[in-house]
Amino acid sequence: MAKVQAKKSAAAKKGAVRKAAARRPRPKPSAKKTSPKTIARAKVKHPKPLKPTARPQAVKPIAKAVPIPARPQPKGFPPRPVVAAPRPEKKRTRRPRTKVQSSGVAVANWFTQGEKPRPSSFIPAPPRAEAPSLVAAPPASSDRLINEEELTEFVVRTVPVRVDVDAGGGRIYLGINPDDVVLRVGEGVEWDFRYIGGADVIVDELIIEFDKPSPFSASTFKSRRPGAARPHRQLSGAAHKSAAGKRVRYAIRAMNTFKTELSVARPWVTVTA
């Protein structure tokens, strides 16, 4: 019996709670959820329309500038320079062109015909180019350069002697070919110097020395190195009759700019009758 009564009392309590909950006022439905775009639109404030302003007032004319009186110049100072008003620029008038009237055949402007006037802007024509076949070509580097003395003096038969000036290993070497030359009375030697291995940069002068009495007119021949692309040669002249039947040894010395001997060679010359 006690259990039945307890169940009834619990059911009664539940019914009372339900009735009380039904009597309570229900909460009002909440506002709709707004998106961030709508919140941003709500924050933007539209500017209020501007009120019409009053009519602009008329600008008052500016009064004319009143010249400021010049201050008195203190004593002991030079007078102030008077600045002159700028003069109006004059327009340059164009000079009339000189008219050239010709009654003859139309010719070039640079051809002079009598006392014909020319315009002030006259420029002579440039020289015309000549055909290559009419112009003499300059001598090549391998051609022999002929001096005026060789054309006026008597002809001397020469024997060529090649002298190779070679630079290698920091030293200068002289190669003589041929080493022994055989001449007749009245003949001479022509030394032909050739530079190898950049020797022309170091060697500035070549000296040929004969012991006295020399078989030629001079005992010493100093031959400086010429410019680039030019042959370097030296002539001895004709051998004397007094040297007939002699075998002479001479020296060829290579010198630099400071007159220092770089190398020396000693070939021979034999003079026959």
Tab-separated table of C-alpha atoms in Angstrom:
chain	number	residue	atom	x	y	z
A	1	MET	CA	0.000	0.000	0.000
A	2	ALA	CA	2.826	2.311	0.770
A	3	LYS	CA	4.387	1.779	-2.682
A	4	VAL	CA	1.092	2.570	-4.418
A	5	GLN	CA	0.687	5.766	-2.472
A	6	ALA	CA	4.246	6.809	-3.260
A	7	LYS	CA	3.651	6.324	-6.997
A	8	LYS	CA	0.443	8.381	-6.841
A	9	SER	CA	2.156	11.204	-4.978
A	10	ALA	CA	4.996	11.246	-7.572
A	11	ALA	CA	2.522	11.350	-10.471
A	12	ALA	CA	0.691	14.206	-8.775
A	13	LYS	CA	3.908	16.166	-8.394
A	14	LYS	CA	4.752	15.702	-12.121
A	15	GLY	CA	1.313	16.959	-13.133
A	16	ALA	CA	1.670	19.999	-10.917
A	17	VAL	CA	5.041	20.811	-12.481
A	18	ARG	CA	3.601	20.501	-16.007
A	19	LYS	CA	0.705	22.825	-15.183
A	20	ALA	CA	3.093	25.377	-13.706
A	21	ALA	CA	5.269	25.246	-16.765
A	22	ALA	CA	2.269	25.753	-19.027
A	23	ARG	CA	1.205	28.809	-17.007
A	24	ARG	CA	4.626	30.476	-17.389
A	25	PRO	CA	4.877	33.098	-20.263
A	26	ARG	CA	6.825	31.829	-23.275
A	27	PRO	CA	9.892	33.885	-24.307
A	28	LYS	CA	9.581	35.995	-27.426
A	29	PRO	CA	11.280	34.617	-30.519
A	30	SER	CA	14.818	36.070	-30.912
A	31	ALA	CA	15.757	38.286	-33.875
A	32	LYS	CA	16.978	36.635	-37.048
A	33	LYS	CA	20.664	36.003	-37.329
A	34	THR	CA	22.286	38.703	-39.434
A	35	SER	CA	25.167	38.086	-41.780
A	36	PRO	CA	28.414	40.207	-41.707
A	37	LYS	CA	27.375	41.915	-44.987
A	38	THR	CA	24.157	43.213	-43.443
A	39	ILE	CA	26.092	44.413	-40.367
A	40	ALA	CA	28.535	46.309	-42.609
A	41	ARG	CA	25.685	47.901	-44.553
A	42	ALA	CA	24.056	48.969	-41.334
A	43	LYS	CA	27.251	50.665	-40.123
A	44	VAL	CA	27.624	52.757	-43.314
A	45	LYS	CA	26.100	56.167	-42.772
A	46	HIS	CA	24.799	57.935	-45.810
A	47	PRO	CA	25.850	61.567	-45.963
A	48	LYS	CA	23.161	64.096	-45.454
A	49	PRO	CA	22.270	66.232	-48.435
A	50	LEU	CA	24.098	69.575	-48.420
A	51	LYS	CA	22.142	72.668	-47.863
A	52	PRO	CA	22.152	75.202	-50.649
A	53	THR	CA	24.796	77.842	-49.897
A	54	ALA	CA	24.326	81.490	-50.285
A	55	ARG	CA	25.187	83.239	-53.532
A	56	PRO	CA	28.903	84.049	-53.994
A	57	GLN	CA	29.728	87.599	-53.152
A	58	ALA	CA	31.198	89.829	-55.819
A	59	VAL	CA	35.003	90.091	-55.700
A	60	LYS	CA	36.151	93.534	-54.831
A	61	PRO	CA	38.610	95.063	-57.308
A	62	ILE	CA	42.195	95.257	-56.108
A	63	ALA	CA	43.407	98.733	-55.512
A	64	LYS	CA	46.221	100.031	-57.688
A	65	ALA	CA	49.734	99.519	-56.359
A	66	VAL	CA	51.039	102.604	-54.678
A	67	PRO	CA	54.747	103.213	-55.424
A	68	ILE	CA	56.899	103.005	-52.339
A	69	PRO	CA	58.974	106.115	-51.861
A	70	ALA	CA	62.710	105.522	-52.295
A	71	ARG	CA	64.749	105.540	-49.154
A	72	PRO	CA	67.373	108.215	-48.844
A	73	GLN	CA	70.853	106.981	-49.797
A	74	PRO	CA	73.261	107.099	-46.824
A	75	LYS	CA	76.350	109.183	-47.161
A	76	GLY	CA	79.609	107.565	-48.154
A	77	PHE	CA	78.069	105.003	-50.538
A	78	PRO	CA	78.088	105.102	-54.365
A	79	PRO	CA	74.809	106.050	-56.015
A	80	ARG	CA	72.473	103.228	-56.897
A	81	PRO	CA	72.542	102.160	-60.555
A	82	VAL	CA	69.550	103.155	-62.586
A	83	VAL	CA	67.947	100.118	-64.208
A	84	ALA	CA	66.639	100.951	-67.647
A	85	ALA	CA	63.377	99.505	-68.804
A	86	PRO	CA	63.741	96.513	-71.158
A	87	ARG	CA	63.458	97.424	-74.799
A	88	PRO	CA	60.954	95.588	-76.926
A	89	GLU	CA	62.580	92.884	-79.061
A	90	LYS	CA	62.667	93.533	-82.763
A	91	LYS	CA	61.725	90.757	-85.103
A	92	ARG	CA	64.489	89.763	-87.495
A	93	THR	CA	63.624	90.476	-91.032
A	94	ARG	CA	64.507	87.817	-93.565
A	95	ARG	CA	67.145	88.868	-96.060
A	96	PRO	CA	65.956	88.551	-99.635
A	97	ARG	CA	67.659	85.837	-101.637
A	98	THR	CA	69.838	86.796	-104.528
A	99	LYS	CA	68.305	85.724	-107.749
A	100	VAL	CA	70.578	84.087	-110.274
A	101	GLN	CA	69.476	84.491	-113.828
A	102	SER	CA	71.063	82.438	-116.554
A	103	SER	CA	70.377	82.560	-120.244
A	104	GLY	CA	72.628	79.602	-121.128
A	105	VAL	CA	72.407	75.897	-120.586
A	106	ALA	CA	71.785	74.702	-117.015
A	107	VAL	CA	75.120	73.726	-115.465
A	108	ALA	CA	76.387	72.849	-111.990
A	109	ASN	CA	76.428	75.635	-109.435
A	110	TRP	CA	80.149	75.267	-108.721
A	111	PHE	CA	81.229	75.829	-112.348
A	112	THR	CA	82.550	79.356	-112.752
A	113	GLN	CA	81.355	81.092	-115.874
A	114	GLY	CA	82.510	84.674	-116.159
A	115	GLU	CA	81.394	87.135	-113.484
A	116	LYS	CA	78.273	85.244	-112.572
A	117	PRO	CA	76.988	86.082	-109.052
A	118	ARG	CA	76.807	83.315	-106.498
A	119	PRO	CA	74.493	82.965	-103.485
A	120	SER	CA	75.818	83.636	-99.996
A	121	SER	CA	75.409	79.968	-99.084
A	122	PHE	CA	77.822	78.833	-101.775
A	123	ILE	CA	79.761	75.643	-100.875
A	124	PRO	CA	82.294	74.298	-103.372
A	125	ALA	CA	81.881	70.729	-104.488
A	126	PRO	CA	84.117	68.078	-102.923
A	127	PRO	CA	86.980	66.688	-105.014
A	128	ARG	CA	85.923	63.848	-107.220
A	129	ALA	CA	87.286	60.394	-106.505
A	130	GLU	CA	89.765	59.161	-109.091
A	131	ALA	CA	89.864	55.667	-110.465
A	132	PRO	CA	92.245	53.293	-108.635
A	133	SER	CA	93.930	52.442	-111.904
A	134	LEU	CA	95.050	56.078	-112.329
A	135	VAL	CA	96.609	56.411	-108.856
A	136	ALA	CA	100.046	54.945	-108.141
A	137	ALA	CA	100.001	52.376	-105.349
A	138	PRO	CA	102.347	52.916	-102.374
A	139	PRO	CA	105.355	50.582	-102.102
A	140	ALA	CA	104.822	47.353	-100.191
A	141	SER	CA	106.775	46.596	-97.027
A	142	SER	CA	108.912	44.017	-98.851
A	143	ASP	CA	109.955	46.476	-101.586
A	144	ARG	CA	113.314	48.112	-101.299
A	145	LEU	CA	113.276	51.834	-100.556
A	146	ILE	CA	115.596	53.697	-102.933
A	147	ASN	CA	117.362	56.799	-101.689
A	148	GLU	CA	118.351	59.771	-103.853
A	149	GLU	CA	122.041	58.995	-103.297
A	150	GLU	CA	121.649	55.638	-104.986
A	151	LEU	CA	120.369	57.330	-108.146
A	152	THR	CA	123.121	59.961	-108.347
A	153	GLU	CA	126.180	57.932	-107.274
A	154	PHE	CA	127.845	55.248	-109.361
A	155	VAL	CA	126.336	51.792	-109.208
A	156	VAL	CA	127.944	49.404	-106.689
A	157	ARG	CA	127.363	45.700	-106.891
A	158	THR	CA	126.367	44.458	-103.434
A	159	VAL	CA	126.341	41.040	-101.811
A	160	PRO	CA	123.333	40.479	-99.487
A	161	VAL	CA	123.937	39.328	-95.907
A	162	ARG	CA	120.897	38.427	-93.830
A	163	VAL	CA	121.041	39.213	-90.107
A	164	ASP	CA	118.285	37.583	-87.998
A	165	VAL	CA	117.692	39.443	-84.709
A	166	ASP	CA	115.870	36.869	-82.572
A	167	ALA	CA	114.465	37.346	-79.045
A	168	GLY	CA	114.001	34.249	-76.903
A	169	GLY	CA	114.276	33.384	-73.228
A	170	GLY	CA	114.962	36.977	-72.305
A	171	ARG	CA	118.043	37.167	-74.532
A	172	ILE	CA	118.866	38.479	-78.032
A	173	TYR	CA	120.513	36.234	-80.636
A	174	LEU	CA	122.106	37.360	-83.919
A	175	GLY	CA	122.147	34.926	-86.839
A	176	ILE	CA	124.443	35.833	-89.814
A	177	ASN	CA	123.888	34.180	-93.183
A	178	PRO	CA	126.378	33.844	-94.835
A	179	ASP	CA	128.960	34.073	-92.074
A	180	ASP	CA	131.864	34.612	-94.504
A	181	VAL	CA	131.432	36.936	-97.536
A	182	VAL	CA	133.789	37.070	-100.507
A	183	LEU	CA	133.958	40.437	-102.333
A	184	ARG	CA	135.883	41.914	-105.215
A	185	VAL	CA	137.424	45.359	-105.302
A	186	GLY	CA	134.622	47.858	-106.002
A	187	GLU	CA	131.858	45.642	-104.510
A	188	GLY	CA	130.072	46.110	-101.185
A	189	VAL	CA	127.895	44.424	-98.557
A	190	GLU	CA	124.179	44.980	-98.000
A	191	TRP	CA	123.083	43.900	-94.516
A	192	ASP	CA	119.371	43.002	-94.331
A	193	PHE	CA	118.133	42.961	-90.712
A	194	ARG	CA	115.086	40.839	-89.830
A	195	TYR	CA	113.428	40.967	-86.385
A	196	ILE	CA	111.975	37.738	-84.936
A	197	GLY	CA	110.054	37.061	-81.742
A	198	GLY	CA	109.411	40.706	-80.820
A	199	ALA	CA	113.076	41.724	-80.954
A	200	ASP	CA	112.123	45.043	-82.553
A	201	VAL	CA	110.620	46.106	-79.216
A	202	ILE	CA	113.913	45.636	-77.352
A	203	VAL	CA	116.598	46.377	-79.977
A	204	ASP	CA	116.799	50.047	-80.954
A	205	GLU	CA	120.053	50.217	-82.931
A	206	LEU	CA	122.535	47.923	-84.713
A	207	ILE	CA	126.218	48.909	-84.948
A	208	ILE	CA	128.668	47.397	-87.478
A	209	GLU	CA	132.331	47.907	-86.516
A	210	PHE	CA	135.507	47.194	-88.583
A	211	ASP	CA	139.054	47.314	-87.281
A	212	LYS	CA	141.202	50.097	-88.778
A	213	PRO	CA	142.197	50.247	-91.575
A	214	SER	CA	138.697	49.373	-92.809
A	215	PRO	CA	138.184	47.875	-96.275
A	216	PHE	CA	135.355	50.398	-96.840
A	217	SER	CA	135.135	54.187	-96.656
A	218	ALA	CA	133.947	54.047	-92.997
A	219	SER	CA	134.905	51.793	-90.127
A	220	THR	CA	131.640	52.120	-88.140
A	221	PHE	CA	128.066	51.941	-89.472
A	222	LYS	CA	125.274	52.864	-87.049
A	223	SER	CA	121.876	51.801	-88.279
A	224	ARG	CA	118.824	52.723	-86.193
A	225	ARG	CA	115.681	50.641	-86.423
A	226	PRO	CA	113.116	52.360	-88.681
A	227	GLY	CA	109.358	52.461	-88.169
A	228	ALA	CA	107.026	49.510	-88.429
A	229	ALA	CA	106.388	47.742	-91.756
A	230	ARG	CA	109.619	49.087	-93.289
A	231	PRO	CA	112.683	47.090	-94.308
A	232	HIS	CA	115.841	47.679	-92.314
A	233	ARG	CA	118.935	47.630	-94.527
A	234	GLN	CA	122.453	49.048	-94.394
A	235	LEU	CA	124.964	49.492	-97.266
A	236	SER	CA	128.733	49.432	-96.797
A	237	GLY	CA	129.820	51.033	-100.048
A	238	ALA	CA	132.605	49.893	-102.423
A	239	ALA	CA	135.687	48.065	-101.127
A	240	HIS	CA	139.048	49.825	-101.590
A	241	LYS	CA	141.934	48.507	-103.695
A	242	SER	CA	144.189	48.591	-100.639
A	243	ALA	CA	142.088	45.845	-99.042
A	244	ALA	CA	142.664	43.364	-101.872
A	245	GLY	CA	143.767	39.946	-100.625
A	246	LYS	CA	142.761	40.583	-96.997
A	247	ARG	CA	140.371	38.658	-94.747
A	248	VAL	CA	138.815	41.013	-92.202
A	249	ARG	CA	136.704	40.142	-89.170
A	250	TYR	CA	134.076	42.661	-88.039
A	251	ALA	CA	131.460	42.871	-85.258
A	252	ILE	CA	127.684	43.426	-85.340
A	253	ARG	CA	126.305	44.682	-82.005
A	254	ALA	CA	122.623	44.937	-80.958
A	255	MET	CA	121.979	47.936	-78.670
A	256	ASN	CA	118.879	49.004	-76.745
A	257	THR	CA	117.572	52.516	-76.075
A	258	PHE	CA	120.007	53.032	-73.169
A	259	LYS	CA	123.047	52.162	-75.389
A	260	THR	CA	123.513	48.820	-73.622
A	261	GLU	CA	124.908	45.936	-75.640
A	262	LEU	CA	122.409	43.058	-75.822
A	263	SER	CA	124.217	40.708	-78.227
A	264	VAL	CA	127.238	40.581	-80.537
A	265	ALA	CA	128.229	38.492	-83.594
A	266	ARG	CA	131.604	38.372	-85.412
A	267	PRO	CA	131.389	37.365	-89.126
A	268	TRP	CA	134.106	37.618	-91.809
A	269	VAL	CA	134.696	39.576	-95.059
A	270	THR	CA	137.264	38.500	-97.674
A	271	VAL	CA	138.298	40.952	-100.424
A	272	THR	CA	139.859	39.569	-103.619
A	273	ALA	CA	141.549	41.407	-106.496
